Coordinates of C-alpha atoms in Angstrom, one line a residue:
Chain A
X1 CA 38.0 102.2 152.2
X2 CA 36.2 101.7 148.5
X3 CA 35.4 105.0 148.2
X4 CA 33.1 105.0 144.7
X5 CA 35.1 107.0 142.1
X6 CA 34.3 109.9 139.7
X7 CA 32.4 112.5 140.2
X8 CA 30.4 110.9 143.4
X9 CA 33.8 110.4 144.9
X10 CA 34.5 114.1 144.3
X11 CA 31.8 115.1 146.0
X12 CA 32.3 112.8 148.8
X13 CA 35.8 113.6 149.3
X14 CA 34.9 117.7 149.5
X15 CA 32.5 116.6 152.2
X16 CA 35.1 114.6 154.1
X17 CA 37.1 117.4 154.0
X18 CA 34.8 119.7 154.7
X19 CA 33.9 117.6 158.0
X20 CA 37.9 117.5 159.0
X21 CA 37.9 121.5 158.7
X22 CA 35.1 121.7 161.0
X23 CA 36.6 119.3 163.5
X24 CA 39.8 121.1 163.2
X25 CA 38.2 124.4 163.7
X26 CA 36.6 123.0 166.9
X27 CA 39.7 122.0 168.4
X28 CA 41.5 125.4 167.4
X29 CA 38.9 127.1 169.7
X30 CA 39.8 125.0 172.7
X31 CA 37.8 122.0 172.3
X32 CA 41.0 119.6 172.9
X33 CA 39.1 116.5 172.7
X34 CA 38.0 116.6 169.1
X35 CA 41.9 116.0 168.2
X36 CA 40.3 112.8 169.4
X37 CA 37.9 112.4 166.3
X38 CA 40.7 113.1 163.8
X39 CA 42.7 110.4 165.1
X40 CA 40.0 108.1 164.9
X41 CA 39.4 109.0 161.2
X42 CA 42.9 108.6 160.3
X43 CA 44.9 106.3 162.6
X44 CA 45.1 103.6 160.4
X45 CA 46.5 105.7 157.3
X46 CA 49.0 107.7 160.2
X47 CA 50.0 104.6 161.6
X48 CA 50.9 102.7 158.8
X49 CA 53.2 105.4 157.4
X50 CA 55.0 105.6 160.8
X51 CA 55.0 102.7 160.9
X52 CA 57.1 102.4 157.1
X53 CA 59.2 104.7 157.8
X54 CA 60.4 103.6 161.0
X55 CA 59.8 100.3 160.8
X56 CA 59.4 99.9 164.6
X57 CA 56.2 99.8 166.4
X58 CA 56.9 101.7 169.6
X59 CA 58.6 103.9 167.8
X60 CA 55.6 105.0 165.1
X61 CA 53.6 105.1 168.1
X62 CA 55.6 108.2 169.3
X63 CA 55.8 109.3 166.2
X64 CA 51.7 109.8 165.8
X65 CA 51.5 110.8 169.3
X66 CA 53.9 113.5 168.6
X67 CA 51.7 114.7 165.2
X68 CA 48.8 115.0 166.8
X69 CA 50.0 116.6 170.0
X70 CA 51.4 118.9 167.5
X71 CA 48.3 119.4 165.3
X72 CA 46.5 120.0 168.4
X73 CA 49.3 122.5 169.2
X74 CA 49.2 124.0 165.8
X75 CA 45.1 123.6 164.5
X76 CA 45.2 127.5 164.6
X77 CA 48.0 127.9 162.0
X78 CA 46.3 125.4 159.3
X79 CA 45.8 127.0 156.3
X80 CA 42.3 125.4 154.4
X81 CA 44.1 126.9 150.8
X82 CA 47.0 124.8 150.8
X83 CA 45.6 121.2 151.2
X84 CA 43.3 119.2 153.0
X85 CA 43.5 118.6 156.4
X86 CA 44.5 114.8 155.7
X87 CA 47.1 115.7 154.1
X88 CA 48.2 118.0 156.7
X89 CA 48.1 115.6 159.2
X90 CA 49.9 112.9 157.1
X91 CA 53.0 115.7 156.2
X92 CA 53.0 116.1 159.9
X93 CA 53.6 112.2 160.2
X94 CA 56.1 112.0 157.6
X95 CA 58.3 114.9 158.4
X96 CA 58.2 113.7 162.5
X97 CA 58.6 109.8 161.5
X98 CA 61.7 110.6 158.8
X99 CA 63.3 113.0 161.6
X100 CA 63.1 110.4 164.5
X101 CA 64.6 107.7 161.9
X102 CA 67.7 110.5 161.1
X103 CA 68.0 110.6 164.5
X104 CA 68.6 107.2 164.9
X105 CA 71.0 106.2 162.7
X106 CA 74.3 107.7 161.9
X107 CA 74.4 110.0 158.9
X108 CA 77.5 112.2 157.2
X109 CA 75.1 113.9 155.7
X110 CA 73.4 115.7 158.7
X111 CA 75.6 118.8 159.7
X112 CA 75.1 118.7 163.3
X113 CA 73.6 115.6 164.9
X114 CA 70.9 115.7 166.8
X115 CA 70.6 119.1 166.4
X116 CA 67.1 120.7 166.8
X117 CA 64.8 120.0 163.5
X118 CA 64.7 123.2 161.2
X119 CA 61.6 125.2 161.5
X120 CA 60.4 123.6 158.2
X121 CA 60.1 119.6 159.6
X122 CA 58.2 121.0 162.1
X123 CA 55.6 122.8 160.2
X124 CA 55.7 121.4 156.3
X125 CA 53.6 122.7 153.6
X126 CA 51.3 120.3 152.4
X127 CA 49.9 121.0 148.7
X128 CA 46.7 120.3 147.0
X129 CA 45.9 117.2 145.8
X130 CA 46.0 116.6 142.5
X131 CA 43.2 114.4 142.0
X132 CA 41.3 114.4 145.1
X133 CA 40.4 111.6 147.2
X134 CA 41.3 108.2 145.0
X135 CA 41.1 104.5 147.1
X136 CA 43.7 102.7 147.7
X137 CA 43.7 100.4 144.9
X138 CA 43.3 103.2 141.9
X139 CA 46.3 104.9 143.5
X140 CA 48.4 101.7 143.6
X141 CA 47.4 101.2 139.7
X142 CA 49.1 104.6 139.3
X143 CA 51.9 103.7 141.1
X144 CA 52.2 100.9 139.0
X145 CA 53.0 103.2 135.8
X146 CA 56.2 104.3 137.5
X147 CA 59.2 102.6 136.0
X148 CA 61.1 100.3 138.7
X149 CA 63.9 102.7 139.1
X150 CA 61.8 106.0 139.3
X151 CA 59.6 104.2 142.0
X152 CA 62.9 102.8 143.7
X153 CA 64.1 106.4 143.9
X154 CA 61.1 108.3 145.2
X155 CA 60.4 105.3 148.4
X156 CA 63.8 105.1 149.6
X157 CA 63.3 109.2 149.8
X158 CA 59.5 109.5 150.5
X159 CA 59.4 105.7 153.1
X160 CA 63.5 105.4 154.1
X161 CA 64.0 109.0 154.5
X162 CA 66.7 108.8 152.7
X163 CA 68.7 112.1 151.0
X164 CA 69.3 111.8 147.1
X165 CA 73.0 112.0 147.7
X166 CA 72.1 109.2 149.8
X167 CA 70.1 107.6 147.2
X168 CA 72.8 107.8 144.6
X169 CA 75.5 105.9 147.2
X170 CA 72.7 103.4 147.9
X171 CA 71.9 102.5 144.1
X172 CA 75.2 103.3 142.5
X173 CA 73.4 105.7 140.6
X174 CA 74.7 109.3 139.6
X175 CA 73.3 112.0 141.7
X176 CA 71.9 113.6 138.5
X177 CA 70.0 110.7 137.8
X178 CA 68.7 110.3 141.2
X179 CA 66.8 113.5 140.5
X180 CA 66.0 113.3 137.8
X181 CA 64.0 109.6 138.4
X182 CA 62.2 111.5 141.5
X183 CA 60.7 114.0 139.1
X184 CA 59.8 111.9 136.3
X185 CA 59.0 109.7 138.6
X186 CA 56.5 112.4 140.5
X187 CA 55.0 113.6 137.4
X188 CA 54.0 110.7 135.9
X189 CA 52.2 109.3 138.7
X190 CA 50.3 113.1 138.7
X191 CA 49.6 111.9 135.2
X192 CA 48.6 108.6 135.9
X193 CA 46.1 110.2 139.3
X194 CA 44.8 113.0 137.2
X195 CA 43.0 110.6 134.5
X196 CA 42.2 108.5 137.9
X197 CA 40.5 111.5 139.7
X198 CA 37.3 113.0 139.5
X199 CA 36.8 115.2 135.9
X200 CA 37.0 119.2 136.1
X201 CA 38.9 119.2 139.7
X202 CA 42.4 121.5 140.3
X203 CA 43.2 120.6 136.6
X204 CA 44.5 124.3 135.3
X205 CA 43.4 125.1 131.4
Chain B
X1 CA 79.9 117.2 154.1
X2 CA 78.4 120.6 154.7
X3 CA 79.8 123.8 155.9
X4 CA 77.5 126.3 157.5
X5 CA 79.2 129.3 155.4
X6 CA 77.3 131.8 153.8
X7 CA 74.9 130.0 151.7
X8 CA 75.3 130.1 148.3
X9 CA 72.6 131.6 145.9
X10 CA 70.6 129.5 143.7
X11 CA 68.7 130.4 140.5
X12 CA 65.3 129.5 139.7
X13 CA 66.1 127.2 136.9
X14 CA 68.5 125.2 140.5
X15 CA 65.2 125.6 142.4
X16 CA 63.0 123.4 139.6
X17 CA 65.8 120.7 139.7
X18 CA 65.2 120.6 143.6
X19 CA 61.5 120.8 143.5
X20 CA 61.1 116.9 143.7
X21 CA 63.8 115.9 146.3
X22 CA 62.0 118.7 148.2
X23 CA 58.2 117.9 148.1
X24 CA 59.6 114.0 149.1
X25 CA 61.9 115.6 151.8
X26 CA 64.9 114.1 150.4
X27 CA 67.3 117.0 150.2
X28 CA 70.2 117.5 152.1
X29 CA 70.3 120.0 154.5
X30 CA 72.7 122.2 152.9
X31 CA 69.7 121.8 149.5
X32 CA 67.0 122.4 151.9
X33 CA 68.8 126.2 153.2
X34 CA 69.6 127.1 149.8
X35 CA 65.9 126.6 148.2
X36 CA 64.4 128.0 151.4
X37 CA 67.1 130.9 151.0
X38 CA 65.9 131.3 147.3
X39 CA 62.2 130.7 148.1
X40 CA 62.1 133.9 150.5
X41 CA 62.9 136.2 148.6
X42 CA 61.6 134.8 144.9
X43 CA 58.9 136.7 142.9
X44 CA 58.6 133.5 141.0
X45 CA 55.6 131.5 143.0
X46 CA 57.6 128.3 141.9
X47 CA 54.4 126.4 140.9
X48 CA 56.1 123.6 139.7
X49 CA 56.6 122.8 143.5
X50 CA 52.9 122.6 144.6
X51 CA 52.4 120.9 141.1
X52 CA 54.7 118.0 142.3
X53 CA 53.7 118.5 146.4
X54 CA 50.2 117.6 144.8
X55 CA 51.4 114.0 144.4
X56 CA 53.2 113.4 147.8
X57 CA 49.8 112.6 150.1
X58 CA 49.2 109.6 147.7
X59 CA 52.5 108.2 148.8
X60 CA 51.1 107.4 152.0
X61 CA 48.0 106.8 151.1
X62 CA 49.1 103.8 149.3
X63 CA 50.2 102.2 152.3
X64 CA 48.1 99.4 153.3
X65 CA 46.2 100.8 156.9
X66 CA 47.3 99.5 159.9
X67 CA 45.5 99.6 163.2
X68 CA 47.6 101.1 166.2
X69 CA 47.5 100.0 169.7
X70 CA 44.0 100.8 171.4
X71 CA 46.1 102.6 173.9
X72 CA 47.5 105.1 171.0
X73 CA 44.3 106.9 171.5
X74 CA 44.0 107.7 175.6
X75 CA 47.6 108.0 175.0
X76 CA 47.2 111.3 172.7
X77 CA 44.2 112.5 174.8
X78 CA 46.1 112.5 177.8
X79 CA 49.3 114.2 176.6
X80 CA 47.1 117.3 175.1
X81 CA 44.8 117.3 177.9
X82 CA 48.4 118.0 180.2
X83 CA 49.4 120.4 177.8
X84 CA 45.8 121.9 177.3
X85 CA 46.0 122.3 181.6
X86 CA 49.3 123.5 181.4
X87 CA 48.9 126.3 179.0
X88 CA 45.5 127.6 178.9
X89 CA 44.7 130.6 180.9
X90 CA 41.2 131.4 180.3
X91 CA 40.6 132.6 183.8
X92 CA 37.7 135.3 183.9
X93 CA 40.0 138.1 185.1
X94 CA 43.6 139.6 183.2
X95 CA 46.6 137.2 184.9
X96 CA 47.6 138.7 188.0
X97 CA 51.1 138.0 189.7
X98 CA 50.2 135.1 191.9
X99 CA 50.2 135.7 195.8
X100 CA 52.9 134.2 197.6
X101 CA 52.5 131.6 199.3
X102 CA 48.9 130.4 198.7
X103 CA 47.8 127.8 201.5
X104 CA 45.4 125.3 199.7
X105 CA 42.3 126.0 201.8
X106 CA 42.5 129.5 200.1
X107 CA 42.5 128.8 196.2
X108 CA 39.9 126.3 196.7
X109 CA 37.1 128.5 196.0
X110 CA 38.9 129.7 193.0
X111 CA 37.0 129.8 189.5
X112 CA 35.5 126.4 188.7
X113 CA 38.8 124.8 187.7
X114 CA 36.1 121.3 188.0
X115 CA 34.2 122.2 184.8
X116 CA 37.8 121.3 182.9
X117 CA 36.9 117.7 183.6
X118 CA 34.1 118.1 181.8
X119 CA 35.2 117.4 178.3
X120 CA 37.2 114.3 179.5
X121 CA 34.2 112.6 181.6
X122 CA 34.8 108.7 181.3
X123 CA 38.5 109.0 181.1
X124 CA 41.4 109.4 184.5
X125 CA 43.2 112.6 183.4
X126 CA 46.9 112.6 184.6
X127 CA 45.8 115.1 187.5
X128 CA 42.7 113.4 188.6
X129 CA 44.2 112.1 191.4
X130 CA 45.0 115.5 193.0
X131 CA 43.6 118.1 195.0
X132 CA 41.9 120.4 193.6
X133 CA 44.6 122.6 194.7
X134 CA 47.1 121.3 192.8
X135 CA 45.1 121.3 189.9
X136 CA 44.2 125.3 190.5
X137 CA 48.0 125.7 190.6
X138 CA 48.8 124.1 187.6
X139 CA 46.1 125.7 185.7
X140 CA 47.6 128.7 187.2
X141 CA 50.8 128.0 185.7
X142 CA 49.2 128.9 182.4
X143 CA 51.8 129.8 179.7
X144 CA 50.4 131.9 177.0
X145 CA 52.9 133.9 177.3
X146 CA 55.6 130.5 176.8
X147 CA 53.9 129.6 174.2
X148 CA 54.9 132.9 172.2
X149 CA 58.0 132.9 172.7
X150 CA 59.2 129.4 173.5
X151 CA 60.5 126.7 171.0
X152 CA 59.3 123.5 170.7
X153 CA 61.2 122.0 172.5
X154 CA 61.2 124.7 175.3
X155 CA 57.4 123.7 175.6
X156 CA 57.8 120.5 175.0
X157 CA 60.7 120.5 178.5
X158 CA 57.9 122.7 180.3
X159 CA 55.2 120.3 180.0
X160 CA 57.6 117.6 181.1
X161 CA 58.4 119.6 184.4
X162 CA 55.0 120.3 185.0
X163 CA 54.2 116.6 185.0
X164 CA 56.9 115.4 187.0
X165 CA 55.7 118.5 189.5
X166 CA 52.4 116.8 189.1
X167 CA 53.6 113.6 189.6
X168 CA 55.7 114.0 192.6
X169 CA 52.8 116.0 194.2
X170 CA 50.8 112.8 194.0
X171 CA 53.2 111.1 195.8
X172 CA 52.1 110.1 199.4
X173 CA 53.5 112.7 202.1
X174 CA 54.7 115.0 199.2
X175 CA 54.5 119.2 199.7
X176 CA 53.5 121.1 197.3
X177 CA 54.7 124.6 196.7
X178 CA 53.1 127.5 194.5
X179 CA 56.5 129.5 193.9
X180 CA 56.0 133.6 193.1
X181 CA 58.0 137.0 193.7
X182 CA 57.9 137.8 197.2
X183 CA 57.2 141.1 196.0
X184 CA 54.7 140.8 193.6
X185 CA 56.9 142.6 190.5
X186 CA 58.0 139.6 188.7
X187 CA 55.4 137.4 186.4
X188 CA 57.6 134.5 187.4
X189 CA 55.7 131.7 188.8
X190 CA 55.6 128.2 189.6
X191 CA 54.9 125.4 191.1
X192 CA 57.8 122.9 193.2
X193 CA 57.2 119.7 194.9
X194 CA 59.0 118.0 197.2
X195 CA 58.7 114.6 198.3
X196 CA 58.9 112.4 201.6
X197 CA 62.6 111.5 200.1
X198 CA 63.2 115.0 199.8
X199 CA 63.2 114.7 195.7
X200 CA 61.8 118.0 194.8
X201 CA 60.6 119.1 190.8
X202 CA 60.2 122.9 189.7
X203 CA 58.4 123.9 187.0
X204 CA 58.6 127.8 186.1
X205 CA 57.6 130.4 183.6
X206 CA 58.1 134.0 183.2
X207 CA 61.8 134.0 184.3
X208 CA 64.1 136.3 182.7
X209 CA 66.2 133.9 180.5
X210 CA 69.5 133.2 181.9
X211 CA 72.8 133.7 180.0
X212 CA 76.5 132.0 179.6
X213 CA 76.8 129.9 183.0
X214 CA 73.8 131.4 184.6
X215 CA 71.7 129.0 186.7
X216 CA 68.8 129.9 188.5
X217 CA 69.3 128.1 192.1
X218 CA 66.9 126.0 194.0
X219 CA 66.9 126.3 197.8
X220 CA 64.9 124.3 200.6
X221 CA 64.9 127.0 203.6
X222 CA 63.5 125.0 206.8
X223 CA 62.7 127.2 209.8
X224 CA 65.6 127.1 211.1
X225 CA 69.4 126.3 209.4
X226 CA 70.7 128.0 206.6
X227 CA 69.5 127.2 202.7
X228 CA 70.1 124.4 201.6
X229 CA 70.8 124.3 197.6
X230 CA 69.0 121.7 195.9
X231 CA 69.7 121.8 191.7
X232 CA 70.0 124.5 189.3
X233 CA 68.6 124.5 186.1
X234 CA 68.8 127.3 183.0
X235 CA 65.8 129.4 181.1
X236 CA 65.1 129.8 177.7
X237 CA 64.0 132.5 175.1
X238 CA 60.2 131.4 176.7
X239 CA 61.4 132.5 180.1
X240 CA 60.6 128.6 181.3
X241 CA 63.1 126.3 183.4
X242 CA 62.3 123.2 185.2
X243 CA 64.2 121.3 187.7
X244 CA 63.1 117.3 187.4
X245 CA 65.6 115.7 189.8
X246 CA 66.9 117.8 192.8
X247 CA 67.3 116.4 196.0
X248 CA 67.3 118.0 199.8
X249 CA 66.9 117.3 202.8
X250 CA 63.3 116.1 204.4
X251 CA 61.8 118.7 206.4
X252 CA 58.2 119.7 207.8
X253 CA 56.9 123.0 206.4
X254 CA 60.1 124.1 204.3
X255 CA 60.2 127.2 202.0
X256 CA 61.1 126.5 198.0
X257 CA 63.4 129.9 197.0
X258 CA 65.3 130.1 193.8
X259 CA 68.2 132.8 193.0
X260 CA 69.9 133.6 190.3
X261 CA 73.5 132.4 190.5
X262 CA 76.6 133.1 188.1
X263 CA 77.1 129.5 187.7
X264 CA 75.7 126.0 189.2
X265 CA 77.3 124.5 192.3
X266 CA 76.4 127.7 194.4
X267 CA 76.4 126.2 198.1
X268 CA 75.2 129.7 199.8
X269 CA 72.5 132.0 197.8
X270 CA 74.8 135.1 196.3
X271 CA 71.3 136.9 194.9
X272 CA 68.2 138.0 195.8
X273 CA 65.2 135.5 196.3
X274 CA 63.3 135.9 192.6
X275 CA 60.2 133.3 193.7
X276 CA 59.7 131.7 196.6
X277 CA 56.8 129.6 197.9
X278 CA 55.9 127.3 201.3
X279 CA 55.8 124.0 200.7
X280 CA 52.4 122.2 202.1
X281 CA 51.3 118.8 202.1
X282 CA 48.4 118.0 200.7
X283 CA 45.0 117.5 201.7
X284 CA 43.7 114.0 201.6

């Protein structure tokens, strides 16, 4: 994907999403099969982060399954205002790929096992994007402004669904600076994807 | 370690230094009920959190892509398809108690259950190599209701039942019951299955949920001989229970009850029958 950037790609990307609202809409009225269409457009980006986080194939192939049964199961509750539906679909795949990893290995820091998943794995908020729709490349030059350590930090939490208090025992790291890397960490790379991303988009004055 | 006390309160200022563990998912459970505690009942919108959220999607869309399995694909399809039959009442008339028992000559002519197929010409849905009966009675089994009230997971076990039902109907010789109240109060309804080997799977919705011990009872009732109990199984908040892997004895034309029993193990019925349904084999 080598989407153009600037303003073209900002009108691209609204017409991408645009076309994934429809599609979604479709399938919320009982048209099941264009869940179909939506996997094809983003099986490749959902099955690489399974695949990440779990690091096991069959495993990141339940993982999607599961996401998009449960966007299926859940088009009607999508809410267009709080992100695209990409990024809906890829929360979905994160939250259901870092659950089925917690469930797999032993943890002190789960309370109760294999418990059921709270209410909020199963249905997370995606947010807007900050920048719109960047390719893969400009958004790995933004990662690339994050120091090693606030990087370190935000993929052994974001890719190895690890806790920070988990973080901080696998680094040797203080808890408080395990935080505090995540969210320097986060808002420089909203820095570094804002002067990426097309001009005059969800930048507040 | 975490206790599940009372959770403490946390201030807004708390909430701002959790925002980032949060939008990565990185908090511990006890961090996750306290902001969600605190975000509840806030007048504070808590920007900085979709300010920091906004970042998260380009996370994973800075992995490289990777191509799944071809089979990923049919393998979605087919699960929501399943569910889609499962759940989706969209028969032209209000849901009506079903009749008990239903031979399948006589819900063949029901609405055009065919047309369903439509959608997914060029691919073998799970239940294409039924009867149209069977497929009527799943479709019958529609669970808006379930899908209310039920958890995931409770949906998530009813859709299993309903395709080991479906499954075990498919197998050669097998019966296949549509389960209902005798007297046409109850929603409850169902379908059961019972094969050559006298392995028999239940799938039910609109049961009353059960409580402490409570099972509801599966019984095989041949013509003659007393009930034979088969497996028990419990009901959740969603009023569904399934029974995957009880056994009985093989029979010709055998009636599928179930009671409701204080506790599993019951070798004679103590209750009243809630559904029952006679068991049929299929056509073809």
């Amino acid at each position: 994907m080598n989407a153009p950037s600037g303003p073209v790609a900002g009108r691209l990307a609204s017409a991408a999403d645009d076309a994934d609202r429809a599609v979604l809409e479709q399938v919320a009225s009982g048209r099941h099969e264009a869940i179909g269409e939506l996997y094809e457009r983003y099986k490749t980006m959902t099955f690489a982060l399974a695949l990440r986080i779990t690091g096991d194939s069959a495993l990141a192939e339940d993982v999607v399954q599961d996401a998009f049964v449960g966007a299926w199961r859940n088009a009607s509750r999508y809410e267009p205002g709080r992100g695209s539906v990409k990024t809906w679909l890829l929360s979905i795949v994160h939250h259901r790929a870092i659950d089925a990893t917690r469930r797999r290995r032993p943890t002190t820091e789960l309370p109760e096992g294999d418990g059921p998943t709270p209410e909020p794995l199963i249905l997370p908020s995606p947010w807007m994007e900050v920048a719109g729709r960047l390719d893969r490349d400009a958004i790995q030059s933004a990662l690339a402004t994050l120091s090693v350590v606030q990087r370190e930090a935000i993929e052994l939490g974001y890719f190895g669904g690890l806790t920070q208090l988990e973080i901080s025992a696998r680094t040797g790291a203080p808890l408080g600076t395990v935080k505090s890397r995540m969210r320097l960490g986060l808002l420089a790379l909203r820095t570094a994807l804002r002067a990426l991303g097309p001009p005059n988009e969800g930048e507040p004055t | 370690m975490t206790h599940r006390d009372a959770i403490e309160p946390i201030t807004c200022d708390d909430v701002r230094d959790l925002a980032a563990g949060f939008v990565i998912g990185a908090l511990s459970p006890a961090d996750m009920q306290r902001l969600g505690a605190h975000l509840s009942t806030c007048t504070d919108p808590h920007a900085e959190i979709a300010e920091l959220g906004g970042v998260v999607p380009y996370l994973a869309e800075s992995l490289t892509p990777v191509e799944p399995p071809a089979r990923l694909r049919n393998r979605i399809l087919d699960a929501v398809a399943a569910e889609a039959v499962a759940s989706e009442v969209r028969l032209p008339a209000p849901v009506s108690p079903i009749p008990t028992p239903v031979p399948p000559r006589a819900i063949e002519s029901a609405p055009s259950v065919a047309r369903r197929s439509g959608p997914w010409a060029g691919r073998r849905p799970v239940w294409a190599a039924l009867g149209i009966a069977a497929v009527v009675a799943v479709v019958v089994l529609g669970s808006w209701n379930l899908q209310l009230r039920a958890t995931n997971d409770e949906l998530a076990a009813y859709q299993r039942g309903v395709a080991a039902v479906v499954q075990a109907a498919s197998a050669k010789g097998a019966q296949l019951a549509i389960l209902g109240d005798p007297k046409g109060a109850s929603p409850a309804a169902g379908v059961a299955a019972v094969k050559a080997d006298g392995t028999v799977a239940i799938a039910m919705r609109g049961l009353a949920p059960t409580t402490g011990t409570q099972v509801y009872e599966a019984w095989l009732i041949a013509s003659t001989g007393a009930p034979v109990p088969i497996g028990g199984f419990q009901v959740g908040s969603g009023g569904s229970g399934t029974l995957t892997d009880g056994h009985g004895p093989t029979a010709a034309s055998v009636v599928v009850a179930l009671t409701l029993e204080p506790g599993p193990g019951a070798t004679a019925p103590t209750g009243p029958i809630v559904v029952s349904g006679v068991a049929l084999a299929q056509p073809g």
